[in-house]
Coordinates of C-alpha atoms and ligand atoms in Angstrom, one line a residue:
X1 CA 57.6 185.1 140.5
X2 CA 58.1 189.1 140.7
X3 CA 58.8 188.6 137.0
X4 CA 55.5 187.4 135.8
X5 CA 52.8 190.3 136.7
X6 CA 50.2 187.4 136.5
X7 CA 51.6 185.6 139.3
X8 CA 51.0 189.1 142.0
X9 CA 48.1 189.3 144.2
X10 CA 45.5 191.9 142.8
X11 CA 45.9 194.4 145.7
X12 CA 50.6 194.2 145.3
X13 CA 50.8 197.8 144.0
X14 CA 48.7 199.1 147.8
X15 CA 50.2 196.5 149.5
X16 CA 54.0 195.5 149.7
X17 CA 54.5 192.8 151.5
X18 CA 53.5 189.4 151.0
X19 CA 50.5 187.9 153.0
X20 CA 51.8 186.0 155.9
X21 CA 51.6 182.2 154.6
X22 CA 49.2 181.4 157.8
X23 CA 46.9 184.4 156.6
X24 CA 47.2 183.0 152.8
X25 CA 46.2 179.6 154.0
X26 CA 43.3 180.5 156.5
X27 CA 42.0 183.5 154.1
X28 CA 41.7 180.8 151.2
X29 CA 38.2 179.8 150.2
X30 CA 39.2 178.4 146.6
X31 CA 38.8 174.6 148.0
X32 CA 35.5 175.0 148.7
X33 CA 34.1 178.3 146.2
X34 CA 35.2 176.3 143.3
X35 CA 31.9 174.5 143.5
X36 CA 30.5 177.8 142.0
X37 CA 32.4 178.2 139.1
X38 CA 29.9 177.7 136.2
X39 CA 27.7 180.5 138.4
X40 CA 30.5 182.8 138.6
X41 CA 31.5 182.5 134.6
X42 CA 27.5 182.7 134.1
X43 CA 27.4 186.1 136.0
X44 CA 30.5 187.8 134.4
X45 CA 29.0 186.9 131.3
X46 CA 26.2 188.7 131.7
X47 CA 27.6 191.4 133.4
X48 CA 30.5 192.1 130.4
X49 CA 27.9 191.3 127.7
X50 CA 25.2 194.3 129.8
X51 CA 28.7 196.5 129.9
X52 CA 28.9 196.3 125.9
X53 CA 25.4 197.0 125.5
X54 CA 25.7 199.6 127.9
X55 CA 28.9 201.2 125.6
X56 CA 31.3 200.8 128.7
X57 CA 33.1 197.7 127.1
X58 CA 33.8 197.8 123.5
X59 CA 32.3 194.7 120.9
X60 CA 35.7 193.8 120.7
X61 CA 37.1 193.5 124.4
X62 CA 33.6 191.5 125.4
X63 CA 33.9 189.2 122.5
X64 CA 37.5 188.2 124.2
X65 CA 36.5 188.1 128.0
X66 CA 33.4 185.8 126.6
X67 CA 36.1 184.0 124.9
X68 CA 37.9 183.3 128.0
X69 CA 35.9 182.9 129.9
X70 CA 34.2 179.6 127.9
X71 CA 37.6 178.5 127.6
X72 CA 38.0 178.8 131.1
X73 CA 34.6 177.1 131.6
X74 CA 35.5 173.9 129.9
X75 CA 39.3 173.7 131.7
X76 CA 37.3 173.6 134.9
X77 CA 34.6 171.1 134.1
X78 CA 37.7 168.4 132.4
X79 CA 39.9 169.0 135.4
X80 CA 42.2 171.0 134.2
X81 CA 42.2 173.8 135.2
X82 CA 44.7 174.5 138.3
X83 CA 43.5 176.2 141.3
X84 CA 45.6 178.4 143.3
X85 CA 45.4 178.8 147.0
X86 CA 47.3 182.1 146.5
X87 CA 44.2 183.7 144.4
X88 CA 42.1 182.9 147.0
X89 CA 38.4 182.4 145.9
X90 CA 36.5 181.6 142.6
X91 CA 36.9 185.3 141.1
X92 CA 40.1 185.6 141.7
X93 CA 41.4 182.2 140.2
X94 CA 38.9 182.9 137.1
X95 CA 40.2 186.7 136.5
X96 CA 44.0 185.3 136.7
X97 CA 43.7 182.7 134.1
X98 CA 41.3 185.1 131.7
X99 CA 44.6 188.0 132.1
X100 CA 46.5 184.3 130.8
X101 CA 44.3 183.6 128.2
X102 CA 43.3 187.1 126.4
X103 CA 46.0 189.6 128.3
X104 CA 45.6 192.8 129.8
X105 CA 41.6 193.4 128.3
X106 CA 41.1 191.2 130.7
X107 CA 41.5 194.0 133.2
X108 CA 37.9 195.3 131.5
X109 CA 35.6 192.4 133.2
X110 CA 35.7 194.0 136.6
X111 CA 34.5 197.6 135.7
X112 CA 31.4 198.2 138.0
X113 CA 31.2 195.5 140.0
X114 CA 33.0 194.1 142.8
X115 CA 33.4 190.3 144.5
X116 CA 30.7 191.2 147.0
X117 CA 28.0 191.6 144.4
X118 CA 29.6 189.2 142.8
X119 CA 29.3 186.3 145.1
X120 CA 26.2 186.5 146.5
X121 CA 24.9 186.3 142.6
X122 CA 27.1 183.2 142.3
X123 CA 25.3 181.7 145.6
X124 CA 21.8 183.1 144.9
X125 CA 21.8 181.4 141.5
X126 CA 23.2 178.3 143.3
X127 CA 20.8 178.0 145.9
X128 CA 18.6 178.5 143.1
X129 CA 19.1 175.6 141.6
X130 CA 20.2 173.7 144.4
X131 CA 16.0 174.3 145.4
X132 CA 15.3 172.8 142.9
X133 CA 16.7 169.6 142.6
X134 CA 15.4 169.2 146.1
X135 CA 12.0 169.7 145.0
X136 CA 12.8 166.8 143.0
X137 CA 13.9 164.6 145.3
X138 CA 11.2 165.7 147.5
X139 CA 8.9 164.2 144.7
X140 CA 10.4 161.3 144.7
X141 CA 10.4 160.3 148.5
X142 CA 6.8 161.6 148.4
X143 CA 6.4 159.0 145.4
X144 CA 8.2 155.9 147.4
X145 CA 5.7 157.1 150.3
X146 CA 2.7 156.8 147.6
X147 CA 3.7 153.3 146.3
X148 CA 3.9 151.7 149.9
X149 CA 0.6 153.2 150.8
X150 CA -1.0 152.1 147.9
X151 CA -0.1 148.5 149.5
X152 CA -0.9 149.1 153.0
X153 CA -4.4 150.8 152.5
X154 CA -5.8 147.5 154.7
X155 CA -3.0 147.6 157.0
X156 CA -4.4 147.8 160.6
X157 CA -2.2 149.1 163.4
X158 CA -2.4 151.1 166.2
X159 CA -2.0 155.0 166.0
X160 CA -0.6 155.9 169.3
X161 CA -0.4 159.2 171.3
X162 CA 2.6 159.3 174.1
X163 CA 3.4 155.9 172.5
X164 CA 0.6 154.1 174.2
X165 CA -2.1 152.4 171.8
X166 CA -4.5 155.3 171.1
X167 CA -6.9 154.6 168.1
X168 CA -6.5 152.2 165.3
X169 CA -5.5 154.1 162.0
X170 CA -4.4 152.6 158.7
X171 CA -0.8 152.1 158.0
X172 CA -1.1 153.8 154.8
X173 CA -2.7 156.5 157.3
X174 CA 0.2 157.0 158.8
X175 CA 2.8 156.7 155.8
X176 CA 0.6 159.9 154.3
X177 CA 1.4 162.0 157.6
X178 CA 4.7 162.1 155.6
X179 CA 3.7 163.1 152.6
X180 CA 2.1 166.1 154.2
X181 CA 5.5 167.0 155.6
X182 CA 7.0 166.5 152.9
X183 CA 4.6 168.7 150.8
X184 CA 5.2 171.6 153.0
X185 CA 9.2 170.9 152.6
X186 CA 8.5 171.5 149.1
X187 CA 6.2 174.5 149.8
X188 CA 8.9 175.8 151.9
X189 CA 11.5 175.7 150.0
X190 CA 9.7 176.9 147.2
X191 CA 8.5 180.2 149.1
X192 CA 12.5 181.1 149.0
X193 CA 12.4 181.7 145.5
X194 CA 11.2 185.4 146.2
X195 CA 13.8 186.3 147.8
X196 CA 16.5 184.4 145.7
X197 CA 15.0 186.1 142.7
X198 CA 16.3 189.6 143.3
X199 CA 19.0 189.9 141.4
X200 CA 22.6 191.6 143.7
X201 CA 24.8 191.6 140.4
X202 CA 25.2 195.7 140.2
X203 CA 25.0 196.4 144.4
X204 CA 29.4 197.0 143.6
X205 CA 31.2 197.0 146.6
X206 CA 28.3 198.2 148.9
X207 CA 27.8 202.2 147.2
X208 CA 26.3 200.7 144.1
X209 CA 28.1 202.6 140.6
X210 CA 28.8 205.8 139.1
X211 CA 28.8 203.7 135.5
X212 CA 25.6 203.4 133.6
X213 CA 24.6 199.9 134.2
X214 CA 21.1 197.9 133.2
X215 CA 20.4 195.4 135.9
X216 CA 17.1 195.0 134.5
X217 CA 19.0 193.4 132.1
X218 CA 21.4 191.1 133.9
X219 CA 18.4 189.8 136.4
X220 CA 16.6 188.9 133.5
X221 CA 20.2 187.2 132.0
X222 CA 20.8 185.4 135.0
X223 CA 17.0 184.2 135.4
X224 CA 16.3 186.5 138.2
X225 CA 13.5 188.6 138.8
X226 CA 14.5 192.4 139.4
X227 CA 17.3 193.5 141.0
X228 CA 17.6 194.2 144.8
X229 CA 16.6 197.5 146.0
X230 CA 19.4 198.7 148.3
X231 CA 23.3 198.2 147.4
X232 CA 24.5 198.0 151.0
X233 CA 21.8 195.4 151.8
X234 CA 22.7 193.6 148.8
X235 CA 26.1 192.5 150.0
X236 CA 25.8 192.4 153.8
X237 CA 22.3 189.8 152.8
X238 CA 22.4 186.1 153.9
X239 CA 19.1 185.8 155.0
X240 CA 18.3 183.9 151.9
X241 CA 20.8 181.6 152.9
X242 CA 19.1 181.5 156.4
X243 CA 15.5 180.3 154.8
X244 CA 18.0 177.7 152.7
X245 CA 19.5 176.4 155.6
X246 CA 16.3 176.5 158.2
X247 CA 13.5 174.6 155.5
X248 CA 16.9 171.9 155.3
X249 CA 16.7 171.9 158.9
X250 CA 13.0 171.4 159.2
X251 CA 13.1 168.7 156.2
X252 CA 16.1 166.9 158.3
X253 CA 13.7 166.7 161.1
X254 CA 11.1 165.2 159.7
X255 CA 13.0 162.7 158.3
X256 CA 14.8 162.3 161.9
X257 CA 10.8 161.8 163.4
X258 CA 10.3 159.1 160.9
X259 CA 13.5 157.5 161.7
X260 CA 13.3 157.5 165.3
X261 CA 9.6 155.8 164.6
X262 CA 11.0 152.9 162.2
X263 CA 13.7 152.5 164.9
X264 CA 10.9 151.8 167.7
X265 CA 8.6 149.9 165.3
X266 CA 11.8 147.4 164.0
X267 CA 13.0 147.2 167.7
X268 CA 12.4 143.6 169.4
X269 CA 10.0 145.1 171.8
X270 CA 7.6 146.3 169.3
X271 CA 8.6 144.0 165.7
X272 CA 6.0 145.5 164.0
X273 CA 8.2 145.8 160.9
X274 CA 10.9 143.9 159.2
X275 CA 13.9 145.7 157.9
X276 CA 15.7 144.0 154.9
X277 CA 19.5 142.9 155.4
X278 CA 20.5 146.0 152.6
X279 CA 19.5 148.4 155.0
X280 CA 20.5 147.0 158.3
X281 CA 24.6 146.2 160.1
X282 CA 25.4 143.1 161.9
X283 CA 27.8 143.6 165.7
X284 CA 31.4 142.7 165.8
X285 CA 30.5 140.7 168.8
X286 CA 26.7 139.8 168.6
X287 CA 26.2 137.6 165.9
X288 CA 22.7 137.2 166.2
X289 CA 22.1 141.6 165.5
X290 CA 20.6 143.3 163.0
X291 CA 20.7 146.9 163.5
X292 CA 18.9 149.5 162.2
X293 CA 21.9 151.6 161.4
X294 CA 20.9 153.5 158.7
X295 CA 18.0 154.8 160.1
X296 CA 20.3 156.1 163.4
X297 CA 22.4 157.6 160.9
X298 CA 19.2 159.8 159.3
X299 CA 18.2 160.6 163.4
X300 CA 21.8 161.7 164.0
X301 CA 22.4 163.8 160.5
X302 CA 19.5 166.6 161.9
X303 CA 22.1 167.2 164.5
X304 CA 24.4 168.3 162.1
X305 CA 21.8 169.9 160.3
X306 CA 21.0 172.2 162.9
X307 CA 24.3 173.1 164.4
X308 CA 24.8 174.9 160.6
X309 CA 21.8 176.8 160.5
X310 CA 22.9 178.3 164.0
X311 CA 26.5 178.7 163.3
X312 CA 24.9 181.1 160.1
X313 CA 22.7 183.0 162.6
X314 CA 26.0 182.9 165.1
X315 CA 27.6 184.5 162.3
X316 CA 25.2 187.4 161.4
X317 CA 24.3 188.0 164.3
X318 CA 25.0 191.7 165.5
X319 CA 27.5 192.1 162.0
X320 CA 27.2 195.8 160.6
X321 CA 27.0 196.3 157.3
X322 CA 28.2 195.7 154.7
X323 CA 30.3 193.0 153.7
X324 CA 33.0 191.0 156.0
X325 CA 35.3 187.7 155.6
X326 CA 32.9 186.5 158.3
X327 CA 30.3 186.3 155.6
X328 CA 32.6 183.7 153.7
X329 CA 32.1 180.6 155.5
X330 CA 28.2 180.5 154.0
X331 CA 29.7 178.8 151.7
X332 CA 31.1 175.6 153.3
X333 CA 27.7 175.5 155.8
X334 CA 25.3 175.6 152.9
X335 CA 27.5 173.0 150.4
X336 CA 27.3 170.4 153.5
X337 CA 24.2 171.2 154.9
X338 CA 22.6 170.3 151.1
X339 CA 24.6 167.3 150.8
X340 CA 24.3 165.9 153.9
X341 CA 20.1 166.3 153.4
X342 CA 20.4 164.9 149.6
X343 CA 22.1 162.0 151.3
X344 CA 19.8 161.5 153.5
X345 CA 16.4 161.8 151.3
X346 CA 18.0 158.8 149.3
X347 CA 18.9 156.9 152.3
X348 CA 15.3 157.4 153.7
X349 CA 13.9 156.6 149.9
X350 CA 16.3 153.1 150.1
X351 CA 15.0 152.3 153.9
X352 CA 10.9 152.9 152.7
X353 CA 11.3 150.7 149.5
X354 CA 13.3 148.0 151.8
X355 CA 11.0 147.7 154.4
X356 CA 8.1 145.5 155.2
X357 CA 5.2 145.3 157.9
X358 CA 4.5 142.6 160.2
X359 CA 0.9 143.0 159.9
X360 CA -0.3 139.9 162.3
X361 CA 2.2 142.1 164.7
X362 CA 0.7 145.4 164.1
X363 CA -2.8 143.5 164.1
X364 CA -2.7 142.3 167.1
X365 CA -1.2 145.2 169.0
X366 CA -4.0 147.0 167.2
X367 CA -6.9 144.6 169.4
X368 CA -4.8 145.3 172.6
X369 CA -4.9 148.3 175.0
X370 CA -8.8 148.8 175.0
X371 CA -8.1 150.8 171.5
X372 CA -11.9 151.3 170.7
X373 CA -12.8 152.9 174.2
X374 CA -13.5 156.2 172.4
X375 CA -15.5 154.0 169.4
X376 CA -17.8 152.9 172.3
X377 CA -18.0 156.4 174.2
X378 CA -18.9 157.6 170.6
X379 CA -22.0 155.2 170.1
X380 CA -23.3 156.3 173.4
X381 CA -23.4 159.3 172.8
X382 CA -25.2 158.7 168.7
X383 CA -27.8 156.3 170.9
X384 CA -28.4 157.3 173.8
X385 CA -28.2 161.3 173.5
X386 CA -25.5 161.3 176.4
X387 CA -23.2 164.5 176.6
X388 CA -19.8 163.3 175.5
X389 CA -18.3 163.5 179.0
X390 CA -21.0 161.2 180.8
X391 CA -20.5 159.0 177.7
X392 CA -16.9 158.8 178.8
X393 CA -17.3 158.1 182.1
X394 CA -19.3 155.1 181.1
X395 CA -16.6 153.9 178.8
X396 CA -14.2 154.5 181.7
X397 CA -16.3 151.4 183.8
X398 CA -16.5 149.4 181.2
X399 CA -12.6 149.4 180.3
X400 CA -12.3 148.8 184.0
X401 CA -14.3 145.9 184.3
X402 CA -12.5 144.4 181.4
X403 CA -9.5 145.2 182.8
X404 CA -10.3 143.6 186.0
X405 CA -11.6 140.4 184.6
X406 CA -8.7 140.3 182.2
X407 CA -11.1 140.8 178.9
X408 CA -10.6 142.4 175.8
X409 CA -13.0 144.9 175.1
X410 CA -14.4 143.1 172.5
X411 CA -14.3 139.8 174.6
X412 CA -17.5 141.5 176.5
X413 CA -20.7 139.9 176.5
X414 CA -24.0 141.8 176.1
X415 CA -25.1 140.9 179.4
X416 CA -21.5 142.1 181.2
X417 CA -21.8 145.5 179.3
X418 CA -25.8 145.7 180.1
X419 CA -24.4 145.7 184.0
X420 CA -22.8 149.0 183.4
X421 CA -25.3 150.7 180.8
X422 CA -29.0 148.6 180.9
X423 CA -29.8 149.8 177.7
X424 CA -27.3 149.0 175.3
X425 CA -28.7 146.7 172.6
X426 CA -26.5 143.8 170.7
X427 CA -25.1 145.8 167.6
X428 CA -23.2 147.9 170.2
X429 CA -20.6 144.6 169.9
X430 CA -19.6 146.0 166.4
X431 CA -18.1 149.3 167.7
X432 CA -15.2 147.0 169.1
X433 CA -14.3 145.9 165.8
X434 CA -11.1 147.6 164.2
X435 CA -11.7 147.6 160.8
X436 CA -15.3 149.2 161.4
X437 CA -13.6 152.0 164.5
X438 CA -11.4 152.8 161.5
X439 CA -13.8 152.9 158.7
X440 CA -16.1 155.4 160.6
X441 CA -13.4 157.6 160.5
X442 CA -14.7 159.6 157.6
X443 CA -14.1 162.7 158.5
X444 CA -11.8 165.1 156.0
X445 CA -8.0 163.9 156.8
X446 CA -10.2 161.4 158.9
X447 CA -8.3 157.6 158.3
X448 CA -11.3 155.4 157.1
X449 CA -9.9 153.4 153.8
X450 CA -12.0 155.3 151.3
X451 CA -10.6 158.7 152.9
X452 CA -6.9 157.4 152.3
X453 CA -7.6 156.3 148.5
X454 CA -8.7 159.6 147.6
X455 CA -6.2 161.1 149.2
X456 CA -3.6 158.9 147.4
X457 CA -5.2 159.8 144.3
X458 CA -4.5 163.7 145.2
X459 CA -1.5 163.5 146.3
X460 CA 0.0 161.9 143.2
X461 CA -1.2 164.9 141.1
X462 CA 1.1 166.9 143.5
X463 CA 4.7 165.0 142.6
Ligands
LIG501 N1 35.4 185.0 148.7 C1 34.6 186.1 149.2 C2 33.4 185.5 150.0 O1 33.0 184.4 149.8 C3 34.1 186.9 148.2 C4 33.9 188.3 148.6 C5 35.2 188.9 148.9 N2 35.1 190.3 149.2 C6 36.0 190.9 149.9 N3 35.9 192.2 150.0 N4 37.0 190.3 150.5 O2 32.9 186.1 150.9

């Protein structure tokens, strides 16, 4: 080993003794950094390629790192390409094997910069993309949402509030609550790109560089915007991993709400919808259970979700500046916070195309629970110019009379409401209807049916 100079850590001619093997193991990140390697050879070849133009690197010398670096590019992505613990991260393990491939010019590729610019460029242009294929599978949950509404337009239920029957809303009503969350996920996750678009390659160690470098002309290289204003904020920066991690942990609980909801609505107590046998797990011991499983495991996976995001703030919280090997577990928290969401958007997308409403069931619960008491308070008030309050009040005696003589409201004869309010007149019988409470619900975002079909229609210009 002393024999090959390759085989030395990069820091052996300051430092003469070798790393303790506990320090080599726990300061390691190469088993979860790899993930960034087509980032990392992206960056240095931008950086060398800005070094030629720049005349710190000769045509020559980049031609070769570029060369290596390609090479190295296509060992990694065909598995082999060997990873060593020893080198510690990404850089390191890429910089070894270019010194294998094109020798000692490959002691050129690290002139003005250093692995703190270096990484957060790597991760910025990851989270980059890694935004982006959320947006698209944002779009496509949002689409699943769209194709079940589009069914369910005509699907009564009640809406409750407190989980007690509150007004009768569309099914499809409700399904488009979700695509509204779902849009601002996708909004949110956009609005990050600002940030992620300043460009850190150039920042160095923390100082910035005496060398005359063009990080206009990296940022736009590397697809970023401009370059970041301050060196020392450059590297000691995670907030952009922060906004990553918090709109994952907002998108994780709205998918946990929606969970939690199928849950009640497919429990025996309410059976208002039927979940298929792909989506649901039988007991060891029960043989008559279906359980809704899946949808525990999308409630649950926020947990997890969460504990990341505050582990992140845990770690910046009250760090100076500038960089620190606290900063080096972003890593691991990002990678499994996006996978455990991706996981989750396509268990959720499975669960909404395998599911189907009992809509007798969600009928029927609709008519219970006096649900058009505020339909009936709201005619009053049309007919008989009544404040909204006394107008209440009078709905309040009628749903008690009801109640006492075991009547739905809609069970109610003329001459039994007339008792409580002489002047109401026959068509007040049509307020207790379901289908009409929920059709005079036209105002904007309102749930009448022609509301939700225009809505439908906008929505799918948004995905
Ligand atoms: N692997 C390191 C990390 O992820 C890269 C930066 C290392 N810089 C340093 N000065 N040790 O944070």
């Amino acid at each position: 080993m002393a024999k090959n100079k390759n085989n030395k850590t990069i820091w052996s001619a300051r430092i003469k003794k070798n790393t303790s093997s506990l320090f080599k193991k726990i300061g390691s990140s190469i088993d979860v950094d790899k993930r960034l390697y087509k980032e990392d050879i992206a960056g240095s070849i931008a950086h060398v390629e800005m070094l030629f133009k720049q005349k710190i690197i000769s045509f020559k010398i980049k031609n070769k790192i570029i060369y290596g670096l390609i090479k190295i590019k296509n060992e990694i992505s065909k598995n082999k390409f060997e990873f060593k613990k020893e080198f510690e991260d990404i850089h390191i393990n890429i910089e070894k094997r270019l010194f294998q491939i094109i020798g000692e010019d490959a002691g050129y590729i690290h002139t003005a910069r250093s692995r703190n610019d270096q990484i957060v460029t790597d991760f910025k242009i990851w989270i980059k993309s890694a935004t982006k294929d959320m947006d698209s599978n944002l779009n496509k949950i949002i689409r699943t949402i769209l194709k079940v509404s589009e069914k369910n337009i005509y699907t009564v239920m009640p809406g409750f509030t407190h989980l007690k029957n509150a007004q009768a809303i569309s099914l499809s009503h409700y399904l488009l609550a979700y695509v509204e969350m779902f849009l601002r996920d996708k909004k949110r996750f956009s609005n990050n790109m600002i940030n992620l678009n300043e460009n850190p390659l150039g920042a160095s160690a923390l100082a910035g560089t005496s060398f005359n470098i063009d990080r206009n002309y990296t940022s736009k290289k590397l697809g970023f915007k401009n370059p970041t204003g301050n060196s020392i904020d450059t590297v000691s920066d995670r907030d952009f991993v922060l906004d990553y991690l918090y709109s994952c942990s907002v998108c994780s609980m709205h998918i946990s709400r929606i969970a939690e909801e199928l849950i009640i609505w497919s429990s025996d107590a309410y059976g208002l919808i039927k979940l298929s046998d792909k989506v649901v797990t039988g007991s060891s011991v029960m043989p008559q259970k279906k359980n809704p499983d899946t949808l525990e495991y999308l409630r649950g996976k926020s947990g997890q979700i969460y504990g990341n995001l505050f582990s992140m703030l845990t770690i910046l919280k009250g760090l100076p500046l500038s960089y620190f090997k606290d900063l080096q577990d972003d890593k691991e928290i990002v990678f499994k916070t996006n996978d455990t969401l991706v996981n989750c958007l396509k268990i959720l997308d499975e669960i909404l195309n395998n599911f189907s409403p009992d809509k007798k069931k969600m009928l029927e619960l609709a008519n219970s629970g006096y649900i058009t008491a505020t339909d009936l308070a709201d005619y009053l008030v049309k007919n008989y110019s009544m404040s909204f309050r006394s107008a209440y009040q009078k709905t309040a005696l009628i749903v008690n009379f009801a109640e006492k003589n075991k009547k739905k409201l809609d069970d109610l004869k003329l001459a039994e409401l007339k008792k409580i309010e002489p002047r109401l007149k026959e068509d007040v019988l049509k307020v207790f209807n379901i289908t009409n409470s929920i059709n005079s619900k036209k105002s904007y975002g309102g749930t009448a049916f022609d509301n939700i079909k225009k809505m439908i229609i906008k929505y799918k210009k948004q995905t």
